[in-house]
PDB file of C-alpha atoms and ligand atoms in Angstrom:
ATOM      1  CA  GLU M 271      -0.549  36.801   6.289  1.00 71.00           C
ATOM      2  CA  ALA M 272      -2.443  40.096   5.936  1.00 73.00           C
ATOM      3  CA  LYS M 273      -2.721  40.294   9.695  1.00 74.00           C
ATOM      4  CA  LYS M 274       0.981  39.694  10.066  1.00 74.00           C
ATOM      5  CA  ILE M 275       1.714  42.567   7.708  1.00 73.00           C
ATOM      6  CA  ARG M 276      -0.754  44.785   9.523  1.00 73.00           C
ATOM      7  CA  ASN M 277       0.924  43.959  12.806  1.00 73.00           C
ATOM      8  CA  THR M 278       4.279  44.733  11.325  1.00 71.00           C
ATOM      9  CA  ILE M 279       3.018  48.084  10.053  1.00 68.00           C
ATOM     10  CA  THR M 280       1.513  48.924  13.429  1.00 69.00           C
ATOM     11  CA  PHE M 281       4.790  47.947  15.004  1.00 66.00           C
ATOM     12  CA  PHE M 282       6.745  50.253  12.721  1.00 68.00           C
ATOM     13  CA  ARG M 283       4.266  53.058  13.310  1.00 74.00           C
ATOM     14  CA  GLU M 284       4.669  52.692  17.069  1.00 75.00           C
ATOM     15  CA  ASP M 285       8.399  52.552  16.645  1.00 79.00           C
ATOM     16  CA  PHE M 286       8.321  55.672  14.541  1.00 77.00           C
ATOM     17  CA  LYS M 287       6.114  57.472  17.067  1.00 81.00           C
ATOM     18  CA  GLN M 288       8.518  56.567  19.839  1.00 84.00           C
ATOM     19  CA  ALA M 289      11.496  57.770  17.864  1.00 84.00           C
ATOM     20  CA  TYR M 290       9.677  60.975  17.006  1.00 85.00           C
ATOM     21  CA  LYS M 291       8.740  61.570  20.615  1.00 88.00           C
ATOM     22  CA  TYR M 292      12.296  60.918  21.767  1.00 88.00           C
ATOM     23  CA  ARG M 293      13.622  63.339  19.214  1.00 90.00           C
ATOM     24  CA  ALA M 294      11.147  66.062  20.154  1.00 91.00           C
ATOM     25  CA  GLN M 295      12.083  65.566  23.776  1.00 94.00           C
ATOM     26  CA  MET M 296      15.763  65.746  22.961  1.00 95.00           C
ATOM     27  CA  GLU M 297      15.227  69.002  21.104  1.00 95.00           C
ATOM     28  CA  GLN M 298      13.301  70.388  24.069  1.00 95.00           C
ATOM     29  CA  GLU M 299      15.997  69.398  26.549  1.00 96.00           C
ATOM     30  CA  LEU M 300      18.856  70.477  24.309  1.00 96.00           C
ATOM     31  CA  LYS M 301      17.462  74.019  24.214  1.00 95.00           C
ATOM     32  CA  LYS M 302      18.028  74.258  27.959  1.00 96.00           C
ATOM     33  CA  ALA M 303      21.261  72.295  28.121  1.00 96.00           C
ATOM     34  CA  ILE M 304      23.674  75.233  28.136  1.00 92.00           C
ATOM     35  CA  LEU M 305      21.759  77.212  30.756  1.00 92.00           C
ATOM     36  CA  GLN M 306      21.415  74.141  32.960  1.00 95.00           C
ATOM     37  CA  ASN M 307      25.144  73.464  32.757  1.00 96.00           C
ATOM     38  CA  GLU M 308      24.625  70.035  31.278  1.00 98.00           C
ATOM     39  CA  LEU M 309      27.295  70.308  28.597  1.00 98.00           C
ATOM     40  CA  TYR M 310      30.975  69.862  29.296  1.00 98.00           C
ATOM     41  CA  MET M 311      34.146  68.991  27.448  1.00 98.00           C
ATOM     42  CA  MET M 312      36.469  66.018  27.622  1.00 98.00           C
ATOM     43  CA  TYR M 313      39.924  65.859  26.077  1.00 98.00           C
ATOM     44  CA  GLN M 314      41.627  62.944  24.391  1.00 98.00           C
ATOM     45  CA  PRO M 315      45.431  63.115  24.207  1.00 97.00           C
ATOM     46  CA  GLN M 316      47.177  63.029  20.842  1.00 97.00           C
ATOM     47  CA  ILE M 317      50.597  61.407  20.898  1.00 97.00           C
ATOM     48  CA  ARG M 318      53.501  62.039  18.516  1.00 96.00           C
ATOM     49  CA  ARG M 319      55.396  59.130  16.981  1.00 94.00           C
ATOM     50  CA  ASP M 320      58.282  59.771  19.371  1.00 92.00           C
ATOM     51  CA  GLY M 321      55.937  59.210  22.316  1.00 92.00           C
ATOM     52  CA  GLY M 322      55.579  62.830  23.413  1.00 92.00           C
ATOM     53  CA  THR M 323      52.182  64.422  23.865  1.00 93.00           C
ATOM     54  CA  LEU M 324      51.247  66.777  21.054  1.00 94.00           C
ATOM     55  CA  GLY M 325      47.939  67.955  22.443  1.00 94.00           C
ATOM     56  CA  VAL M 326      44.293  67.016  22.700  1.00 97.00           C
ATOM     57  CA  GLU M 327      41.065  66.653  20.793  1.00 98.00           C
ATOM     58  CA  ALA M 328      38.144  68.339  22.527  1.00 98.00           C
ATOM     59  CA  LEU M 329      34.988  66.192  22.663  1.00 98.00           C
ATOM     60  CA  VAL M 330      31.675  67.484  23.953  1.00 98.00           C
ATOM     61  CA  ARG M 331      29.501  65.606  26.448  1.00 98.00           C
ATOM     62  CA  TRP M 332      25.860  66.026  27.421  1.00 98.00           C
ATOM     63  CA  GLU M 333      24.296  64.614  30.544  1.00 98.00           C
ATOM     64  CA  ASN M 334      20.609  65.372  30.826  1.00 97.00           C
ATOM     65  CA  GLN M 335      18.376  64.752  33.866  1.00 93.00           C
ATOM     66  CA  LEU M 336      15.608  63.170  31.816  1.00 95.00           C
ATOM     67  CA  LEU M 337      17.501  61.479  28.992  1.00 95.00           C
ATOM     68  CA  GLY M 338      20.697  60.550  30.763  1.00 97.00           C
ATOM     69  CA  PHE M 339      23.923  60.522  28.765  1.00 97.00           C
ATOM     70  CA  VAL M 340      23.302  61.286  25.099  1.00 97.00           C
ATOM     71  CA  PRO M 341      26.183  60.490  22.696  1.00 97.00           C
ATOM     72  CA  PRO M 342      27.571  63.575  20.943  1.00 98.00           C
ATOM     73  CA  ASP M 343      27.034  62.394  17.378  1.00 95.00           C
ATOM     74  CA  LYS M 344      23.319  61.943  18.254  1.00 95.00           C
ATOM     75  CA  PHE M 345      22.675  65.339  19.767  1.00 97.00           C
ATOM     76  CA  ILE M 346      24.970  67.228  17.406  1.00 96.00           C
ATOM     77  CA  ALA M 347      22.866  65.896  14.522  1.00 94.00           C
ATOM     78  CA  VAL M 348      19.730  67.141  16.271  1.00 95.00           C
ATOM     79  CA  ALA M 349      21.323  70.496  17.048  1.00 95.00           C
ATOM     80  CA  GLU M 350      22.238  70.907  13.399  1.00 92.00           C
ATOM     81  CA  THR M 351      18.679  70.442  12.176  1.00 91.00           C
ATOM     82  CA  CYS M 352      16.893  72.500  14.817  1.00 92.00           C
ATOM     83  CA  GLY M 353      19.026  75.617  14.767  1.00 91.00           C
ATOM     84  CA  LEU M 354      20.879  74.984  18.015  1.00 95.00           C
ATOM     85  CA  MET M 355      24.288  74.321  16.507  1.00 94.00           C
ATOM     86  CA  LEU M 356      25.493  77.894  16.670  1.00 93.00           C
ATOM     87  CA  PRO M 357      25.019  78.413  20.418  1.00 95.00           C
ATOM     88  CA  ILE M 358      26.228  74.892  21.209  1.00 97.00           C
ATOM     89  CA  GLY M 359      29.182  75.290  18.873  1.00 96.00           C
ATOM     90  CA  GLU M 360      30.075  78.538  20.606  1.00 96.00           C
ATOM     91  CA  PHE M 361      29.832  76.921  23.998  1.00 97.00           C
ATOM     92  CA  ILE M 362      32.226  74.206  22.807  1.00 98.00           C
ATOM     93  CA  ILE M 363      34.827  76.695  21.579  1.00 97.00           C
ATOM     94  CA  ASP M 364      34.471  79.009  24.576  1.00 97.00           C
ATOM     95  CA  GLN M 365      34.667  76.223  27.152  1.00 97.00           C
ATOM     96  CA  THR M 366      37.600  74.558  25.419  1.00 97.00           C
ATOM     97  CA  PHE M 367      39.523  77.832  25.333  1.00 96.00           C
ATOM     98  CA  ALA M 368      38.791  78.423  29.022  1.00 96.00           C
ATOM     99  CA  ASP M 369      39.927  74.899  29.956  1.00 95.00           C
ATOM    100  CA  ILE M 370      43.064  75.080  27.839  1.00 94.00           C
ATOM    101  CA  THR M 371      43.972  78.477  29.275  1.00 92.00           C
ATOM    102  CA  GLU M 372      43.692  76.978  32.744  1.00 93.00           C
ATOM    103  CA  ILE M 373      45.936  74.063  31.732  1.00 91.00           C
ATOM    104  CA  GLN M 374      48.441  76.477  30.259  1.00 87.00           C
ATOM    105  CA  ASN M 375      48.528  78.590  33.369  1.00 87.00           C
ATOM    106  CA  GLN M 376      49.025  75.586  35.609  1.00 88.00           C
ATOM    107  CA  THR M 377      51.426  73.458  33.593  1.00 86.00           C
ATOM    108  CA  GLY M 378      53.072  75.938  31.236  1.00 84.00           C
ATOM    109  CA  LEU M 379      53.142  73.223  28.599  1.00 83.00           C
ATOM    110  CA  PRO M 380      52.531  74.039  24.960  1.00 81.00           C
ATOM    111  CA  VAL M 381      49.524  72.199  23.614  1.00 89.00           C
ATOM    112  CA  THR M 382      47.767  71.740  20.339  1.00 95.00           C
ATOM    113  CA  VAL M 383      44.005  71.690  20.719  1.00 97.00           C
ATOM    114  CA  SER M 384      41.728  70.269  18.052  1.00 98.00           C
ATOM    115  CA  ILE M 385      38.085  71.278  18.036  1.00 98.00           C
ATOM    116  CA  ASN M 386      35.416  69.531  15.983  1.00 98.00           C
ATOM    117  CA  ILE M 387      33.414  71.948  13.886  1.00 96.00           C
ATOM    118  CA  SER M 388      30.142  70.671  12.471  1.00 92.00           C
ATOM    119  CA  VAL M 389      29.141  71.318   8.897  1.00 85.00           C
ATOM    120  CA  ARG M 390      26.436  73.873   9.708  1.00 85.00           C
ATOM    121  CA  GLN M 391      28.655  75.611  12.183  1.00 92.00           C
ATOM    122  CA  PHE M 392      31.522  75.935   9.726  1.00 92.00           C
ATOM    123  CA  GLN M 393      29.303  77.206   6.933  1.00 88.00           C
ATOM    124  CA  HIS M 394      27.441  79.724   9.082  1.00 90.00           C
ATOM    125  CA  ASN M 395      28.331  83.217   7.911  1.00 90.00           C
ATOM    126  CA  GLU M 396      29.122  84.445  11.425  1.00 94.00           C
ATOM    127  CA  PHE M 397      31.398  81.520  12.262  1.00 95.00           C
ATOM    128  CA  PHE M 398      34.724  83.128  11.418  1.00 96.00           C
ATOM    129  CA  ASP M 399      34.070  86.428  13.188  1.00 96.00           C
ATOM    130  CA  ARG M 400      32.804  84.700  16.316  1.00 96.00           C
ATOM    131  CA  LEU M 401      35.808  82.400  16.351  1.00 96.00           C
ATOM    132  CA  ILE M 402      38.184  85.370  16.219  1.00 95.00           C
ATOM    133  CA  GLU M 403      36.237  87.136  18.979  1.00 95.00           C
ATOM    134  CA  LEU M 404      36.532  84.085  21.197  1.00 95.00           C
ATOM    135  CA  ILE M 405      40.256  83.797  20.527  1.00 94.00           C
ATOM    136  CA  GLU M 406      40.711  87.438  21.502  1.00 93.00           C
ATOM    137  CA  LYS M 407      38.545  86.991  24.588  1.00 93.00           C
ATOM    138  CA  HIS M 408      40.789  84.250  25.943  1.00 93.00           C
ATOM    139  CA  SER M 409      44.085  85.588  24.599  1.00 81.00           C
ATOM    140  CA  PHE M 410      46.015  82.432  25.307  1.00 77.00           C
ATOM    141  CA  ILE M 411      49.605  81.807  24.328  1.00 76.00           C
ATOM    142  CA  HIS M 412      51.519  78.685  23.321  1.00 77.00           C
ATOM    143  CA  VAL M 413      48.363  77.115  22.009  1.00 82.00           C
ATOM    144  CA  GLU M 414      48.102  75.852  18.509  1.00 93.00           C
ATOM    145  CA  LEU M 415      44.538  75.622  17.320  1.00 97.00           C
ATOM    146  CA  VAL M 416      43.249  73.021  14.867  1.00 98.00           C
ATOM    147  CA  LEU M 417      39.731  72.860  13.448  1.00 98.00           C
ATOM    148  CA  GLU M 418      38.493  69.402  12.520  1.00 97.00           C
ATOM    149  CA  VAL M 419      35.979  69.370   9.698  1.00 94.00           C
ATOM    150  CA  THR M 420      34.452  66.431   7.829  1.00 89.00           C
ATOM    151  CA  GLU M 421      34.344  65.763   4.138  1.00 79.00           C
ATOM    152  CA  ASN M 422      30.594  66.005   3.609  1.00 76.00           C
ATOM    153  CA  LEU M 423      30.986  69.721   4.129  1.00 68.00           C
ATOM    154  CA  PHE M 424      32.433  70.574   0.793  1.00 64.00           C
ATOM    155  CA  ILE M 425      30.087  69.190  -1.737  1.00 68.00           C
ATOM    156  CA  ASP M 426      28.222  72.353  -2.729  1.00 72.00           C
ATOM    157  CA  ASP M 427      30.425  75.417  -2.373  1.00 81.00           C
ATOM    158  CA  VAL M 428      34.095  74.604  -2.952  1.00 83.00           C
ATOM    159  CA  ILE M 429      35.141  78.199  -3.714  1.00 88.00           C
ATOM    160  CA  GLY M 430      33.409  79.580  -0.617  1.00 89.00           C
ATOM    161  CA  ILE M 431      35.015  76.930   1.554  1.00 90.00           C
ATOM    162  CA  GLN M 432      38.444  77.549   0.002  1.00 91.00           C
ATOM    163  CA  ASN M 433      38.209  81.246   0.839  1.00 93.00           C
ATOM    164  CA  LEU M 434      37.074  80.638   4.385  1.00 94.00           C
ATOM    165  CA  MET M 435      39.877  78.141   4.932  1.00 95.00           C
ATOM    166  CA  LYS M 436      42.415  80.640   3.635  1.00 96.00           C
ATOM    167  CA  LYS M 437      41.185  83.286   6.091  1.00 96.00           C
ATOM    168  CA  ILE M 438      41.371  80.771   8.929  1.00 97.00           C
ATOM    169  CA  ARG M 439      44.920  79.717   8.040  1.00 96.00           C
ATOM    170  CA  GLU M 440      46.051  83.318   7.784  1.00 95.00           C
ATOM    171  CA  LYS M 441      45.227  83.511  11.491  1.00 94.00           C
ATOM    172  CA  GLY M 442      47.635  80.654  12.163  1.00 94.00           C
ATOM    173  CA  ILE M 443      44.850  78.153  12.721  1.00 96.00           C
ATOM    174  CA  ARG M 444      45.287  74.745  11.130  1.00 97.00           C
ATOM    175  CA  ILE M 445      42.636  72.714   9.346  1.00 97.00           C
ATOM    176  CA  SER M 446      42.204  68.985   9.726  1.00 97.00           C
ATOM    177  CA  LEU M 447      40.084  66.712   7.558  1.00 94.00           C
ATOM    178  CA  ASP M 448      38.341  64.320   9.950  1.00 94.00           C
ATOM    179  CA  ASP M 449      37.206  60.742   9.245  1.00 92.00           C
ATOM    180  CA  PHE M 450      39.415  60.712   6.180  1.00 92.00           C
ATOM    181  CA  GLY M 451      38.661  57.969   3.689  1.00 87.00           C
ATOM    182  CA  THR M 452      35.015  57.465   4.588  1.00 86.00           C
ATOM    183  CA  GLY M 453      33.504  60.110   2.281  1.00 78.00           C
ATOM    184  CA  TYR M 454      32.955  60.164  -1.454  1.00 72.00           C
ATOM    185  CA  SER M 455      35.660  62.527  -2.559  1.00 71.00           C
ATOM    186  CA  SER M 456      38.512  62.222  -0.075  1.00 78.00           C
ATOM    187  CA  LEU M 457      41.379  62.318  -2.534  1.00 84.00           C
ATOM    188  CA  SER M 458      40.075  65.063  -4.792  1.00 83.00           C
ATOM    189  CA  LEU M 459      39.510  67.270  -1.745  1.00 83.00           C
ATOM    190  CA  LEU M 460      43.201  67.154  -0.893  1.00 87.00           C
ATOM    191  CA  ASN M 461      43.762  68.740  -4.245  1.00 85.00           C
ATOM    192  CA  GLN M 462      41.168  71.462  -3.905  1.00 87.00           C
ATOM    193  CA  LEU M 463      41.443  72.562  -0.317  1.00 89.00           C
ATOM    194  CA  PRO M 464      44.177  74.016   1.877  1.00 92.00           C
ATOM    195  CA  ILE M 465      44.403  71.173   4.385  1.00 94.00           C
ATOM    196  CA  ASP M 466      47.129  70.899   7.038  1.00 97.00           C
ATOM    197  CA  GLU M 467      46.237  67.541   8.526  1.00 97.00           C
ATOM    198  CA  LEU M 468      44.156  64.502   7.824  1.00 96.00           C
ATOM    199  CA  LYS M 469      42.748  62.044  10.317  1.00 96.00           C
ATOM    200  CA  ILE M 470      42.700  58.487   9.060  1.00 96.00           C
ATOM    201  CA  ASP M 471      39.381  57.029  10.133  1.00 95.00           C
ATOM    202  CA  LYS M 472      39.144  54.438  12.872  1.00 96.00           C
ATOM    203  CA  SER M 473      37.551  51.947  10.483  1.00 96.00           C
ATOM    204  CA  PHE M 474      40.931  51.581   8.730  1.00 97.00           C
ATOM    205  CA  VAL M 475      42.744  51.030  12.000  1.00 97.00           C
ATOM    206  CA  ASP M 476      40.229  48.405  13.106  1.00 97.00           C
ATOM    207  CA  ASP M 477      41.371  45.863  10.557  1.00 94.00           C
ATOM    208  CA  ILE M 478      44.836  47.057   9.671  1.00 97.00           C
ATOM    209  CA  THR M 479      46.360  44.050  11.416  1.00 96.00           C
ATOM    210  CA  THR M 480      44.174  41.523   9.586  1.00 97.00           C
ATOM    211  CA  ASN M 481      43.478  42.968   6.142  1.00 97.00           C
ATOM    212  CA  SER M 482      46.375  43.517   3.757  1.00 97.00           C
ATOM    213  CA  ASN M 483      44.234  45.716   1.478  1.00 97.00           C
ATOM    214  CA  THR M 484      43.544  48.081   4.345  1.00 96.00           C
ATOM    215  CA  LEU M 485      47.228  48.147   5.170  1.00 97.00           C
ATOM    216  CA  ALA M 486      48.033  49.030   1.566  1.00 97.00           C
ATOM    217  CA  MET M 487      45.457  51.819   1.541  1.00 95.00           C
ATOM    218  CA  VAL M 488      46.732  53.372   4.744  1.00 97.00           C
ATOM    219  CA  GLU M 489      50.276  53.163   3.457  1.00 97.00           C
ATOM    220  CA  GLY M 490      49.133  54.958   0.292  1.00 96.00           C
ATOM    221  CA  ILE M 491      47.266  57.659   2.198  1.00 95.00           C
ATOM    222  CA  ILE M 492      50.290  58.380   4.373  1.00 97.00           C
ATOM    223  CA  ALA M 493      52.585  58.523   1.320  1.00 96.00           C
ATOM    224  CA  ILE M 494      50.278  60.959  -0.482  1.00 95.00           C
ATOM    225  CA  ALA M 495      49.939  63.097   2.622  1.00 96.00           C
ATOM    226  CA  ARG M 496      53.688  63.290   3.043  1.00 96.00           C
ATOM    227  CA  ARG M 497      54.151  64.401  -0.560  1.00 95.00           C
ATOM    228  CA  LEU M 498      51.554  67.112   0.000  1.00 95.00           C
ATOM    229  CA  ASN M 499      53.099  68.185   3.305  1.00 96.00           C
ATOM    230  CA  ILE M 500      50.034  67.153   5.236  1.00 97.00           C
ATOM    231  CA  THR M 501      50.295  65.795   8.781  1.00 98.00           C
ATOM    232  CA  THR M 502      48.712  62.384   9.335  1.00 98.00           C
ATOM    233  CA  VAL M 503      46.792  61.581  12.491  1.00 98.00           C
ATOM    234  CA  VAL M 504      45.384  58.154  13.111  1.00 98.00           C
ATOM    235  CA  GLU M 505      42.374  57.700  15.384  1.00 97.00           C
ATOM    236  CA  GLY M 506      41.008  54.728  17.263  1.00 98.00           C
ATOM    237  CA  VAL M 507      44.316  53.015  18.032  1.00 98.00           C
ATOM    238  CA  GLU M 508      43.448  50.379  20.615  1.00 98.00           C
ATOM    239  CA  THR M 509      46.322  47.888  20.585  1.00 98.00           C
ATOM    240  CA  ASP M 510      50.101  47.955  20.588  1.00 97.00           C
ATOM    241  CA  GLU M 511      50.066  45.873  17.415  1.00 98.00           C
ATOM    242  CA  GLN M 512      48.100  48.599  15.609  1.00 98.00           C
ATOM    243  CA  ARG M 513      50.360  51.280  17.024  1.00 97.00           C
ATOM    244  CA  LYS M 514      53.447  49.487  15.856  1.00 97.00           C
ATOM    245  CA  ILE M 515      52.244  48.989  12.279  1.00 98.00           C
ATOM    246  CA  LEU M 516      51.217  52.635  12.042  1.00 98.00           C
ATOM    247  CA  ALA M 517      54.512  53.784  13.492  1.00 97.00           C
ATOM    248  CA  ASP M 518      56.330  51.679  10.889  1.00 97.00           C
ATOM    249  CA  LEU M 519      54.253  53.428   8.210  1.00 97.00           C
ATOM    250  CA  GLU M 520      55.472  56.690   9.745  1.00 97.00           C
ATOM    251  CA  CYS M 521      52.127  58.073  10.684  1.00 98.00           C
ATOM    252  CA  ASP M 522      52.799  61.352  12.542  1.00 98.00           C
ATOM    253  CA  VAL M 523      50.277  61.454  15.377  1.00 98.00           C
ATOM    254  CA  PHE M 524      48.350  58.780  17.277  1.00 98.00           C
ATOM    255  CA  GLN M 525      45.090  58.868  19.137  1.00 98.00           C
ATOM    256  CA  GLY M 526      43.063  56.106  20.756  1.00 98.00           C
ATOM    257  CA  TYR M 527      42.224  54.136  23.870  1.00 98.00           C
ATOM    258  CA  TYR M 528      45.634  52.462  23.734  1.00 97.00           C
ATOM    259  CA  PHE M 529      47.128  55.799  24.789  1.00 96.00           C
ATOM    260  CA  SER M 530      44.203  57.301  26.663  1.00 97.00           C
ATOM    261  CA  LYS M 531      40.438  57.589  26.639  1.00 98.00           C
ATOM    262  CA  PRO M 532      38.974  61.104  26.591  1.00 98.00           C
ATOM    263  CA  LEU M 533      39.714  62.697  29.980  1.00 98.00           C
ATOM    264  CA  LYS M 534      38.065  65.253  32.201  1.00 97.00           C
ATOM    265  CA  LEU M 535      40.082  68.417  32.667  1.00 96.00           C
ATOM    266  CA  GLU M 536      41.580  67.388  36.008  1.00 95.00           C
ATOM    267  CA  ASP M 537      42.697  64.009  34.675  1.00 96.00           C
ATOM    268  CA  LEU M 538      44.118  65.650  31.584  1.00 95.00           C
ATOM    269  CA  LYS M 539      46.344  67.846  33.735  1.00 92.00           C
ATOM    270  CA  ALA M 540      47.758  64.780  35.439  1.00 92.00           C
ATOM    271  CA  PHE M 541      48.237  63.056  32.102  1.00 93.00           C
ATOM    272  CA  LEU M 542      50.083  66.018  30.599  1.00 91.00           C
ATOM    273  CA  VAL M 543      52.403  66.430  33.548  1.00 87.00           C
ATOM    274  CA  SER M 544      53.398  62.768  33.580  1.00 86.00           C
ATOM    275  CA  ASN M 545      53.498  62.089  29.832  1.00 80.00           C
ATOM    276  CA  THR M 546      55.100  65.075  28.211  1.00 60.00           C
ATOM    277  CA  HIS M 547      58.549  64.586  26.753  1.00 52.00           C
ATOM    278  CA  LEU M 548      59.470  67.888  25.232  1.00 45.00           C
TER     279      LEU M 548
HETATM  280  P1  LIG I 834      35.125  61.923  15.958  1.00 67.76           P
HETATM  281  O1  LIG I 834      35.414  63.379  15.796  1.00 67.76           O
HETATM  282  O2  LIG I 834      35.578  61.008  14.893  1.00 67.76           O
HETATM  283  O3  LIG I 834      35.714  61.552  17.384  1.00 67.76           O
HETATM  284  C1  LIG I 834      36.329  60.335  17.678  1.00 67.76           C
HETATM  285  C2  LIG I 834      35.417  59.467  18.517  1.00 67.76           C
HETATM  286  O4  LIG I 834      36.064  58.205  18.720  1.00 67.76           O
HETATM  287  C3  LIG I 834      35.132  60.005  19.909  1.00 67.76           C
HETATM  288  O5  LIG I 834      33.828  59.561  20.277  1.00 67.76           O
HETATM  289  C4  LIG I 834      36.180  59.295  20.765  1.00 67.76           C
HETATM  290  O6  LIG I 834      35.810  59.194  22.120  1.00 67.76           O
HETATM  291  C5  LIG I 834      36.179  57.945  20.106  1.00 67.76           C
HETATM  292  N1  LIG I 834      37.429  57.221  20.288  1.00 67.76           N
HETATM  293  C6  LIG I 834      38.675  57.723  20.427  1.00 67.76           C
HETATM  294  N2  LIG I 834      39.593  56.736  20.530  1.00 67.76           N
HETATM  295  C7  LIG I 834      38.908  55.588  20.429  1.00 67.76           C
HETATM  296  C8  LIG I 834      39.303  54.207  20.453  1.00 67.76           C
HETATM  297  O7  LIG I 834      40.466  53.851  20.580  1.00 67.76           O
HETATM  298  N3  LIG I 834      38.307  53.288  20.325  1.00 67.76           N
HETATM  299  C9  LIG I 834      36.989  53.647  20.167  1.00 67.76           C
HETATM  300  N4  LIG I 834      36.083  52.679  20.049  1.00 67.76           N
HETATM  301  N5  LIG I 834      36.608  54.930  20.137  1.00 67.76           N
HETATM  302  C10 LIG I 834      37.550  55.886  20.267  1.00 67.76           C
HETATM  303  P2  LIG I 834      32.762  60.575  20.855  1.00 67.76           P
HETATM  304  O8  LIG I 834      33.409  61.508  21.816  1.00 67.76           O
HETATM  305  O9  LIG I 834      31.597  59.756  21.311  1.00 67.76           O
HETATM  306  O10 LIG I 834      32.366  61.428  19.596  1.00 67.76           O
HETATM  307  C11 LIG I 834      31.666  60.862  18.513  1.00 67.76           C
HETATM  308  C12 LIG I 834      31.507  61.877  17.410  1.00 67.76           C
HETATM  309  O11 LIG I 834      30.684  62.959  17.839  1.00 67.76           O
HETATM  310  C13 LIG I 834      32.836  62.529  16.996  1.00 67.76           C
HETATM  311  O12 LIG I 834      33.539  61.693  16.113  1.00 67.76           O
HETATM  312  C14 LIG I 834      32.330  63.798  16.368  1.00 67.76           C
HETATM  313  O13 LIG I 834      31.873  63.559  15.056  1.00 67.76           O
HETATM  314  C15 LIG I 834      31.139  64.140  17.244  1.00 67.76           C
HETATM  315  N6  LIG I 834      31.581  65.107  18.280  1.00 67.76           N
HETATM  316  C16 LIG I 834      32.104  64.880  19.499  1.00 67.76           C
HETATM  317  N7  LIG I 834      32.400  66.037  20.137  1.00 67.76           N
HETATM  318  C17 LIG I 834      32.085  67.032  19.278  1.00 67.76           C
HETATM  319  C18 LIG I 834      32.152  68.476  19.335  1.00 67.76           C
HETATM  320  O14 LIG I 834      32.627  69.081  20.311  1.00 67.76           O
HETATM  321  N8  LIG I 834      31.703  69.160  18.234  1.00 67.76           N
HETATM  322  C19 LIG I 834      31.200  68.510  17.136  1.00 67.76           C
HETATM  323  N9  LIG I 834      30.766  69.268  16.102  1.00 67.76           N
HETATM  324  N10 LIG I 834      31.115  67.179  17.044  1.00 67.76           N
HETATM  325  C20 LIG I 834      31.557  66.443  18.102  1.00 67.76           C
HETATM  326 CA1  LIG I 835      37.205  64.553  15.349  1.00 67.76          CA
HETATM  327 CA1  LIG I 836      37.227  61.153  13.410  1.00 67.76          CA
HETATM  328 CA1  LIG I 837      33.866  59.858  13.502  1.00 67.76          CA
END
């Protein structure tokens, strides 16, 4: 029995060492990722209830020689803890603006572009000024910009966050609360913060067709949002059945594999040209 436990402990220690090594390696590689052109953006279409394309959510990708494809939630978490979030966050904004400008020039279509902003990035004291600089650098037109932030952001400094959000909205930029319903304080945040949009988390969509409690909750969220003049976006729509239920609940905007997976820039152009009903 004692030996078994010892083996288990050794096993965990090895496991831990491996994980630690992998993490250290990821940090090392991530430092060079921008210079080595390993980061790029993909864009997932967002569809209005009437079927027209509203715009896209920008999603970062990292393909590293040594580590292969690393999922964004993994490396963003690492970037946040090792001080790399600011440069990576800037790359994301800069690249997205460049791509969207190109799309605009080629298609002339108005698009809304949503960019995910990590907690550290949003709370960094240079974030706002850098964002404005990047907007001026690209000087695009007919683009509505949305920043997607998550709930875990707001726990400590509500007043500071309120002020920052006000400054952002004064610039005509909209704020979206991502993964809505998964945090601790979703509803109270709607009361405290100037939010334009909320994204109903995929976990609700997953069982909306089979769980009547989930259906009731989503219905409630959409009703509250409407009363507060907040746009509702639903993410992770994979089937027509889900789409139909959410359309009946009068959700405003839809996103998910049912409509399109995230696309590379070239494929997005084709999608926009063939799917836009203005
Ligand atoms: P998120 O912001 O909630 O993004 C939605 C994720 O769901 C994306 O995964 C998207 O590809 C995926 N998805 C969309 N529709 C469907 C669907 O119908 N079915 C399924 N199974 N998945 C769907 P992705 O791109 O792997 O991103 C994962 C997370 O990584 C994001 O969650 C976000 O938290 C983070 N992330 C991605 N790109 C960025 C970025 O540019 N900046 C920051 N700060 N975080 C990012
Ligand atoms: Ca998001
Ligand atoms: Ca989300
Ligand atoms: Ca998520």
